[in-house]
Amino acid sequence: MQNLIINGGKKLNGTIKVHGAKNSVLPIISASILMNGKSVLHNCPDLSDVDAALEILKFLGINSQKSGSDISIASITPENYIIPDELMRKMRSSVMFLGSILGRTGKAVITTPGGCMLGPRPIDIHISALKKLGAKVKENRGTLEFSAKGGLKGADILLDFPSVGATENVILAATLAKGITIIRNAALEPEISDLINFLNAAGARISSGGTGTVIIDGVSELDCAEHTIIPDRIETATYMAAAAATGGDISLKNANASHMLSVIEVLRKTGCEIISGDSLISIHAPERLKPVKSVKTSVYPGFPTDAGPLLISALTTASGTSVFCENIFQNRYVFVNELSRFGANISTYGTIAIVEGRRALSSAHCRCTDLRGGAALVIAALKAEGESEIGNICHIKRGYENIAENFRQLGADIKEV
Ligand code: EPU
């Protein structure tokens, strides 16, 4: 098992480049199942979740090749429509292969993805939407078998909640369906626009006015496409929160400030100065952050749930009390016990976290519970004077490429052992 050793207490300073978005590249890899010929994806992050997605493609008989941050995928009709349980379990987001396998082959078999540290993660919204497209579903001891004899047919679908994964799955399933599909109350995350842009570049006919409605006019086949993955907005938020926590002054290249408006607004309330320009965001933090009275997570363009732990960690040393309200995941605060080891003073009551700022954190030994909670521990360790050790960093590696190397470039004393 790998650990991170961090000697904290240094202000971050310098410039680094943000990687491509994990939550874009994963559905986009899945979308390649609908295509024919060789697609090339640029700006792909090198992550264990991306490897897991490429393993699923391989199992389906689709070859891919990684070269630096490029991935090329040679799409053919899949040889298989079943994702085995061991591949499903490698990443929760393997469920987003459902829509594309079903859309391409008329059949798909997956195992129920189950819960994760963030709480139960049902796929009822995915299933009821796919049923509207004509899929029949059979459940047998944890295995879900989907079939659509004669192919899927377009439908008018209202999602109960603007679920990111369900919106993506319906887009993927409806791209090759007969007729028009309308998704109402669709998620609006930038990663969904990125998926739509990739599919349209290969010949799909999908439009979204950014108003919660996505319209898919089914086509009979897709070509291939060349596409550049958008910058990762949560990785961007992570480095910004770390700069804020340490009183730092950093710039992020290849970042998209227009995807970060709610995070930038909260960081400005803490007293950080933020300047954004052509693919660049600079943040200059004060000696001590001001508390934020209320941060409520919500669907995009609201404050992202994945940025909650990062800001909670930064505000543990603010000059007063901050209050967070989590509205997406039941167990979002699972990391808080570990963060408390640094001396952070946080009380949670259901969806509410009250963060009482202390003058300083102390170094600690702790373990990651989940991806963003793990990043929150790294931020705390960068702030705390002395040597901290963070274990179970496989969680962090799911979503951050070279996190230690990036923080070293910003002047941190951090190594992976
Ligand atoms: N939900 C249901 N039923 C469903 C689908 C979702 O009840 O059928 C609930 C979930 O249990 C959850 C909420 O709705 O409480 C939001 O789920 P959503 O489907 O929107 O999230 P997701 O697609 O599972 C993606 C990201 C997450 C990110 C969320 C919210 C990917 C691969 N994952 O998950 O990213 O937190 O949207 O923005 O895109 C991360 O990167 O660390 C991460 C967890």
Coordinates of C-alpha atoms and ligand atoms in Angstrom, one line a residue:
M1 CA 0.0 0.0 0.0
Q2 CA 1.3 3.5 -0.9
N3 CA 1.3 6.4 1.5
L4 CA 1.9 10.1 1.2
I5 CA 4.4 11.8 3.5
I6 CA 3.9 15.5 3.8
N7 CA 6.0 18.0 5.7
G8 CA 3.5 20.8 5.9
G9 CA 3.5 24.5 6.8
K10 CA 4.8 25.9 3.5
K11 CA 2.9 28.4 1.4
L12 CA 2.2 27.0 -2.1
N13 CA 3.7 29.1 -4.8
G14 CA 4.1 28.6 -8.6
T15 CA 2.3 27.4 -11.7
I16 CA 1.0 24.0 -12.7
K17 CA -1.2 22.6 -15.5
V18 CA -4.6 21.1 -14.8
H19 CA -5.2 17.6 -16.3
G20 CA -8.2 16.5 -18.4
A21 CA -11.5 15.8 -16.5
K22 CA -11.9 12.3 -15.1
N23 CA -15.7 12.6 -15.2
S24 CA -15.5 13.6 -18.9
V25 CA -13.1 11.0 -20.1
L26 CA -15.0 8.0 -18.6
P27 CA -18.3 8.5 -20.3
I28 CA -16.5 9.5 -23.5
I29 CA -14.5 6.2 -23.5
S30 CA -17.9 4.5 -23.1
A31 CA -19.3 6.5 -26.0
S32 CA -16.6 5.1 -28.3
I33 CA -18.6 1.8 -28.1
L34 CA -21.2 3.5 -30.3
M35 CA -18.7 4.4 -33.0
N36 CA -16.8 2.9 -36.0
G37 CA -13.2 3.4 -36.7
K38 CA -10.3 5.1 -34.8
S39 CA -11.2 7.9 -32.4
V40 CA -8.4 9.9 -30.7
L41 CA -8.9 11.6 -27.4
H42 CA -6.4 14.3 -26.3
N43 CA -5.8 15.7 -22.8
C44 CA -6.7 12.4 -21.0
P45 CA -5.7 12.1 -17.4
D46 CA -3.6 9.0 -16.4
L47 CA -5.7 7.5 -13.7
S48 CA -6.6 4.1 -12.4
D49 CA -10.3 4.7 -13.3
V50 CA -9.3 5.4 -16.9
D51 CA -7.4 2.1 -17.0
A52 CA -10.4 0.3 -15.6
A53 CA -12.6 1.9 -18.4
L54 CA -10.1 0.7 -21.0
E55 CA -10.1 -2.8 -19.5
I56 CA -13.9 -2.9 -20.0
L57 CA -13.4 -1.9 -23.7
K58 CA -10.8 -4.6 -24.1
F59 CA -13.2 -7.2 -22.6
L60 CA -15.8 -6.1 -25.2
G61 CA -13.2 -6.7 -28.0
I62 CA -12.3 -3.0 -28.6
N63 CA -8.6 -2.1 -28.6
S64 CA -7.2 1.1 -27.3
Q65 CA -3.7 2.6 -27.0
K66 CA -2.4 5.2 -24.6
S67 CA 0.4 7.5 -25.6
G68 CA 1.1 10.3 -23.2
S69 CA -2.2 12.1 -22.6
D70 CA -3.6 10.7 -25.9
I71 CA -5.8 7.6 -26.1
S72 CA -6.8 6.1 -29.4
I73 CA -9.7 3.7 -29.6
A74 CA -10.4 1.4 -32.5
S75 CA -14.2 1.0 -32.3
I76 CA -16.0 -2.0 -33.8
T77 CA -19.3 -3.6 -32.9
P78 CA -18.6 -5.2 -29.5
E79 CA -18.0 -8.9 -29.4
N80 CA -19.7 -9.0 -26.0
Y81 CA -22.5 -7.3 -24.1
I82 CA -21.7 -8.5 -20.6
I83 CA -19.6 -6.6 -18.1
P84 CA -18.3 -9.2 -15.6
D85 CA -18.7 -8.4 -11.9
E86 CA -14.9 -8.0 -11.2
L87 CA -14.8 -5.2 -13.8
M88 CA -18.0 -3.6 -12.6
R89 CA -16.5 -3.5 -9.1
K90 CA -13.3 -1.8 -10.2
M91 CA -15.1 1.5 -10.5
R92 CA -18.6 2.6 -9.6
S93 CA -18.9 4.6 -12.9
S94 CA -18.7 1.3 -14.9
V95 CA -22.6 1.7 -14.9
M96 CA -22.2 4.3 -17.6
F97 CA -21.2 1.5 -20.0
L98 CA -24.8 0.3 -19.8
G99 CA -26.3 2.9 -22.2
S100 CA -23.7 2.5 -24.9
I101 CA -23.6 -1.3 -24.9
L102 CA -27.4 -1.5 -24.9
G103 CA -27.6 1.2 -27.6
R104 CA -25.1 -0.5 -29.8
T105 CA -26.0 -4.2 -29.4
G106 CA -29.7 -4.1 -28.1
K107 CA -28.5 -6.1 -25.0
A108 CA -26.4 -5.4 -21.9
V109 CA -25.7 -7.4 -18.7
I110 CA -24.2 -5.7 -15.7
T111 CA -24.1 -6.3 -12.0
T112 CA -25.7 -3.8 -9.6
P113 CA -23.0 -1.3 -8.7
G114 CA -24.0 -1.2 -5.0
G115 CA -23.1 1.5 -2.6
C116 CA -19.8 3.2 -1.9
M117 CA -18.3 5.2 1.0
L118 CA -20.4 8.2 0.0
G119 CA -23.6 6.3 0.7
P120 CA -26.1 4.2 -1.3
R121 CA -25.8 4.9 -5.0
P122 CA -29.0 3.4 -6.7
I123 CA -29.5 3.3 -10.4
D124 CA -33.3 3.5 -10.4
I125 CA -33.4 6.7 -12.4
H126 CA -31.1 5.1 -15.1
I127 CA -33.3 2.0 -15.2
S128 CA -36.7 3.7 -15.5
A129 CA -35.4 6.0 -18.3
L130 CA -34.0 3.1 -20.2
K131 CA -37.3 1.3 -19.9
K132 CA -39.0 4.4 -21.5
L133 CA -36.7 3.8 -24.5
G134 CA -38.1 0.3 -24.8
A135 CA -35.6 -1.7 -22.8
K136 CA -36.8 -4.8 -20.9
V137 CA -35.0 -5.4 -17.6
K138 CA -34.6 -8.7 -15.7
E139 CA -32.9 -8.8 -12.3
N140 CA -31.4 -12.1 -11.1
R141 CA -29.4 -12.3 -7.9
G142 CA -27.6 -8.9 -8.4
T143 CA -27.3 -9.2 -12.2
L144 CA -29.3 -6.9 -14.4
E145 CA -30.1 -8.1 -17.9
F146 CA -31.3 -5.4 -20.4
S147 CA -32.7 -6.2 -23.8
A148 CA -34.4 -4.2 -26.5
K149 CA -35.7 -6.5 -29.3
G150 CA -35.8 -4.5 -32.5
G151 CA -33.7 -1.7 -30.9
L152 CA -34.4 1.2 -28.6
K153 CA -37.0 3.9 -29.6
G154 CA -36.9 7.6 -28.8
A155 CA -39.1 8.8 -25.9
D156 CA -40.0 11.8 -23.8
I157 CA -38.3 11.2 -20.5
L158 CA -38.5 13.3 -17.3
L159 CA -35.8 12.4 -14.8
D160 CA -36.8 12.4 -11.1
F161 CA -33.5 14.1 -10.3
P162 CA -30.9 15.6 -12.7
S163 CA -28.5 12.7 -12.1
V164 CA -25.2 13.0 -14.0
G165 CA -24.9 9.3 -14.7
A166 CA -28.5 8.8 -15.7
T167 CA -28.4 11.8 -18.1
E168 CA -25.2 10.3 -19.6
N169 CA -26.6 6.8 -19.9
V170 CA -29.8 8.0 -21.6
I171 CA -27.8 10.2 -24.1
L172 CA -25.6 7.1 -24.9
A173 CA -28.6 4.8 -25.3
A174 CA -30.6 7.2 -27.4
T175 CA -27.9 8.2 -29.8
L176 CA -28.5 5.2 -32.1
A177 CA -32.2 4.8 -31.1
K178 CA -35.0 5.3 -33.7
G179 CA -36.6 8.7 -33.5
I180 CA -36.3 11.6 -31.1
T181 CA -35.6 11.4 -27.4
I182 CA -36.2 14.4 -25.1
I183 CA -34.6 14.3 -21.6
R184 CA -36.2 16.8 -19.2
N185 CA -34.7 17.8 -15.9
A186 CA -31.3 16.6 -17.4
A187 CA -28.0 17.3 -15.5
L188 CA -26.1 20.3 -16.9
E189 CA -22.6 19.5 -15.8
P190 CA -19.8 20.6 -18.2
E191 CA -18.8 16.9 -18.5
I192 CA -22.2 16.3 -20.1
S193 CA -21.7 19.0 -22.7
D194 CA -18.2 17.4 -23.4
L195 CA -19.8 14.0 -24.0
I196 CA -22.4 15.6 -26.4
N197 CA -19.6 17.4 -28.3
F198 CA -17.7 14.2 -28.7
L199 CA -20.8 12.3 -30.0
N200 CA -21.8 15.1 -32.3
A201 CA -18.3 15.2 -33.8
A202 CA -18.8 11.6 -34.8
G203 CA -22.2 12.3 -36.4
A204 CA -24.7 12.3 -33.6
R205 CA -27.5 14.8 -33.5
I206 CA -27.8 16.0 -30.0
S207 CA -28.7 19.5 -28.8
S208 CA -28.8 21.0 -25.3
G209 CA -29.7 24.6 -24.7
G210 CA -28.2 24.4 -21.2
T211 CA -31.7 24.7 -19.8
G212 CA -32.1 21.2 -18.5
T213 CA -33.5 19.7 -21.7
V214 CA -31.4 17.5 -24.0
I215 CA -32.8 16.5 -27.4
I216 CA -31.4 13.5 -29.2
D217 CA -32.4 12.8 -32.8
G218 CA -31.3 9.2 -33.3
V219 CA -29.0 8.3 -36.1
S220 CA -28.4 4.8 -37.6
E221 CA -24.6 4.9 -37.2
L222 CA -21.7 6.9 -36.0
D223 CA -18.3 7.6 -37.5
C224 CA -15.2 8.2 -35.2
A225 CA -14.0 11.5 -33.8
E226 CA -11.0 13.4 -32.5
H227 CA -11.7 15.3 -29.3
T228 CA -9.9 17.2 -26.5
I229 CA -11.2 16.5 -23.0
I230 CA -12.1 19.6 -21.0
P231 CA -10.0 20.6 -17.9
D232 CA -10.9 18.9 -14.6
R233 CA -12.9 21.4 -12.6
I234 CA -12.5 19.4 -9.3
E235 CA -8.8 19.0 -9.7
T236 CA -8.7 22.8 -10.3
A237 CA -10.8 23.3 -7.2
T238 CA -8.3 21.1 -5.2
Y239 CA -5.3 23.1 -6.1
M240 CA -7.2 26.4 -5.4
A241 CA -8.3 25.1 -2.0
A242 CA -4.8 24.0 -1.2
A243 CA -3.4 27.5 -2.1
A244 CA -6.2 29.1 0.0
A245 CA -5.4 26.8 3.0
T246 CA -1.7 27.6 3.0
G247 CA -1.9 31.3 2.3
G248 CA -0.4 30.6 -1.1
D249 CA -0.2 32.3 -4.5
I250 CA -0.5 29.9 -7.5
S251 CA -1.6 29.9 -11.1
L252 CA -3.3 27.0 -12.9
K253 CA -2.8 26.6 -16.7
N254 CA -5.3 24.7 -18.9
A255 CA -8.1 25.6 -16.4
N256 CA -11.6 26.8 -17.3
A257 CA -12.9 29.5 -15.0
S258 CA -16.3 29.5 -16.5
H259 CA -16.9 26.0 -15.1
M260 CA -15.8 27.1 -11.7
L261 CA -18.0 30.1 -10.9
S262 CA -19.6 28.8 -7.8
V263 CA -16.3 27.6 -6.3
I264 CA -14.6 31.0 -7.2
E265 CA -17.5 32.8 -5.5
V266 CA -17.0 30.9 -2.3
L267 CA -13.2 31.3 -2.4
R268 CA -13.6 35.1 -2.9
K269 CA -15.8 35.1 0.3
T270 CA -12.8 33.6 2.2
G271 CA -10.7 36.6 1.2
C272 CA -8.8 35.1 -1.7
E273 CA -8.1 37.2 -4.8
I274 CA -8.8 35.3 -8.0
I275 CA -8.0 36.4 -11.5
S276 CA -9.0 34.4 -14.5
G277 CA -8.1 34.8 -18.2
D278 CA -7.5 32.7 -21.2
S279 CA -7.3 29.1 -19.8
L280 CA -5.5 30.5 -16.7
I281 CA -6.7 31.0 -13.1
S282 CA -4.5 32.7 -10.5
I283 CA -5.3 32.7 -6.8
H284 CA -3.7 34.8 -4.1
A285 CA -4.7 33.8 -0.6
P286 CA -4.6 36.0 2.6
E287 CA -2.6 35.0 5.7
R288 CA -5.8 33.7 7.3
L289 CA -9.1 32.8 5.5
K290 CA -12.4 34.4 6.5
P291 CA -15.1 31.9 7.4
V292 CA -18.1 31.4 5.0
K293 CA -21.5 31.5 6.6
S294 CA -23.2 29.0 4.3
V295 CA -22.0 26.7 1.5
K296 CA -24.8 24.6 0.0
T297 CA -23.9 21.9 -2.5
S298 CA -26.2 21.3 -5.4
V299 CA -26.3 20.3 -9.0
Y300 CA -24.3 22.3 -11.6
P301 CA -24.0 25.3 -11.9
G302 CA -24.4 25.2 -8.1
F303 CA -21.5 24.5 -5.7
P304 CA -20.2 20.9 -6.5
T305 CA -20.5 18.2 -3.9
D306 CA -17.0 17.1 -4.9
A307 CA -15.5 20.4 -3.8
G308 CA -17.2 20.4 -0.4
P309 CA -14.4 18.3 1.4
L310 CA -11.7 20.5 -0.2
L311 CA -13.2 23.8 1.1
I312 CA -14.1 22.2 4.5
S313 CA -10.4 21.3 4.9
A314 CA -9.2 24.8 3.9
L315 CA -11.7 26.5 6.3
T316 CA -10.6 24.5 9.3
T317 CA -8.1 27.3 10.1
A318 CA -10.4 30.2 9.1
S319 CA -10.9 33.1 11.6
G320 CA -14.4 31.9 12.5
T321 CA -17.2 29.3 11.9
S322 CA -18.2 28.1 8.5
V323 CA -21.3 26.0 7.7
F324 CA -21.7 23.5 4.9
C325 CA -24.9 21.8 3.8
E326 CA -24.5 18.7 1.6
N327 CA -27.4 18.0 -0.7
I328 CA -26.2 15.2 -3.0
F329 CA -24.5 12.4 -1.1
Q330 CA -25.7 10.9 2.2
N331 CA -22.3 10.0 3.6
R332 CA -20.2 12.9 2.1
Y333 CA -18.8 13.6 5.5
V334 CA -17.2 10.2 5.9
F335 CA -13.7 11.7 5.8
V336 CA -14.4 14.1 8.7
N337 CA -13.2 11.7 11.4
E338 CA -9.8 11.4 9.7
L339 CA -9.6 15.2 9.2
S340 CA -10.2 15.6 13.0
R341 CA -6.9 13.9 13.6
F342 CA -5.2 17.1 12.4
G343 CA -7.0 18.9 15.3
A344 CA -9.8 20.2 13.0
N345 CA -12.9 21.2 14.9
I346 CA -15.9 19.9 12.8
S347 CA -19.3 18.8 14.0
T348 CA -21.7 17.1 11.6
Y349 CA -25.5 16.8 12.0
G350 CA -26.9 14.8 9.0
T351 CA -26.4 17.1 6.0
I352 CA -24.8 19.9 8.0
A353 CA -21.1 20.3 8.8
I354 CA -20.1 23.1 11.2
V355 CA -16.4 24.0 10.8
E356 CA -15.0 26.0 13.7
G357 CA -11.8 27.6 12.5
R358 CA -8.6 27.1 14.6
R359 CA -5.4 29.1 14.4
A360 CA -3.4 26.0 13.3
L361 CA -3.6 22.3 12.5
S362 CA -1.2 19.8 13.9
S363 CA 0.4 17.0 11.8
A364 CA -1.3 13.6 11.8
H365 CA -1.3 10.0 10.6
C366 CA -4.6 9.3 8.8
R367 CA -6.2 7.2 6.0
C368 CA -8.2 8.2 3.0
T369 CA -11.8 7.1 3.1
D370 CA -12.8 8.2 -0.4
L371 CA -11.4 10.3 -3.3
R372 CA -12.3 13.9 -2.4
G373 CA -12.1 13.2 1.3
G374 CA -8.5 11.9 0.6
A375 CA -7.7 15.2 -1.2
A376 CA -9.1 17.1 1.8
L377 CA -6.6 15.2 4.0
V378 CA -3.7 16.2 1.7
I379 CA -4.8 19.9 2.0
A380 CA -4.8 19.6 5.8
A381 CA -1.4 18.0 5.8
L382 CA 0.0 20.7 3.6
K383 CA -1.2 23.3 6.1
A384 CA -0.2 21.5 9.3
E385 CA 3.4 22.1 10.6
G386 CA 5.4 18.9 10.8
E387 CA 5.3 15.5 9.2
S388 CA 2.0 13.9 8.3
E389 CA 1.4 10.5 6.8
I390 CA -1.7 9.7 4.7
G391 CA -2.5 6.0 3.9
N392 CA -4.9 4.3 1.6
I393 CA -4.0 6.7 -1.3
C394 CA -5.5 4.3 -3.9
H395 CA -8.6 6.5 -3.5
I396 CA -6.7 9.6 -4.5
K397 CA -5.1 7.9 -7.5
R398 CA -8.6 7.2 -8.9
G399 CA -8.9 10.9 -9.6
Y400 CA -5.6 12.8 -9.4
E401 CA -2.7 12.3 -11.8
N402 CA 0.7 12.9 -10.1
I403 CA -0.7 14.7 -7.1
A404 CA 2.6 14.6 -5.2
E405 CA 4.6 15.8 -8.2
N406 CA 2.2 18.7 -8.8
F407 CA 2.3 19.8 -5.2
R408 CA 6.1 19.6 -5.3
Q409 CA 6.1 21.9 -8.3
L410 CA 4.2 24.3 -6.1
G411 CA 6.9 24.1 -3.4
A412 CA 5.4 21.5 -1.1
D413 CA 7.5 18.9 0.7
I414 CA 5.5 15.8 -0.3
K415 CA 6.5 12.3 -1.4
E416 CA 4.9 9.0 -2.1
V417 CA 6.4 6.0 -0.4
Ligands
EPU1 N1 -29.2 8.8 -7.6 C1 -30.3 8.0 -7.3 N2 -30.7 7.2 -8.3 C2 -30.1 7.1 -9.5 C3 -28.9 8.0 -9.8 C4 -28.5 8.8 -8.8 O1 -30.9 8.1 -6.3 O2 -30.5 6.3 -10.4 C5 -28.7 9.7 -6.5 C6 -27.3 9.3 -6.0 O3 -27.4 8.3 -5.0 C7 -26.7 10.5 -5.5 C8 -27.3 11.6 -6.4 O4 -28.5 11.0 -7.0 O5 -27.1 10.7 -4.2 C9 -26.4 12.1 -7.4 O6 -26.0 11.1 -8.3 P1 -25.5 11.3 -9.8 O7 -26.1 10.2 -10.6 O8 -25.7 12.7 -10.2 O9 -23.9 11.1 -9.7 P2 -23.0 10.0 -10.4 O10 -23.3 10.1 -11.9 O11 -23.1 8.7 -9.7 C10 -21.2 11.8 -10.9 C11 -19.7 11.9 -10.7 C12 -19.4 12.1 -9.2 C13 -20.1 13.4 -8.7 C14 -21.6 13.3 -9.0 C15 -22.4 14.5 -8.6 C16 -18.8 10.6 -12.5 C17 -18.1 9.4 -12.9 N3 -19.1 10.7 -11.2 O12 -21.6 10.7 -10.1 O13 -18.0 12.2 -9.1 O14 -19.9 13.5 -7.3 O15 -21.8 13.0 -10.4 O16 -21.9 15.6 -9.3 O17 -19.1 11.5 -13.3 C18 -15.9 12.2 -8.0 O18 -15.4 12.5 -9.1 O19 -15.3 12.1 -6.9 C19 -17.3 11.8 -8.0 C20 -17.9 11.1 -7.0

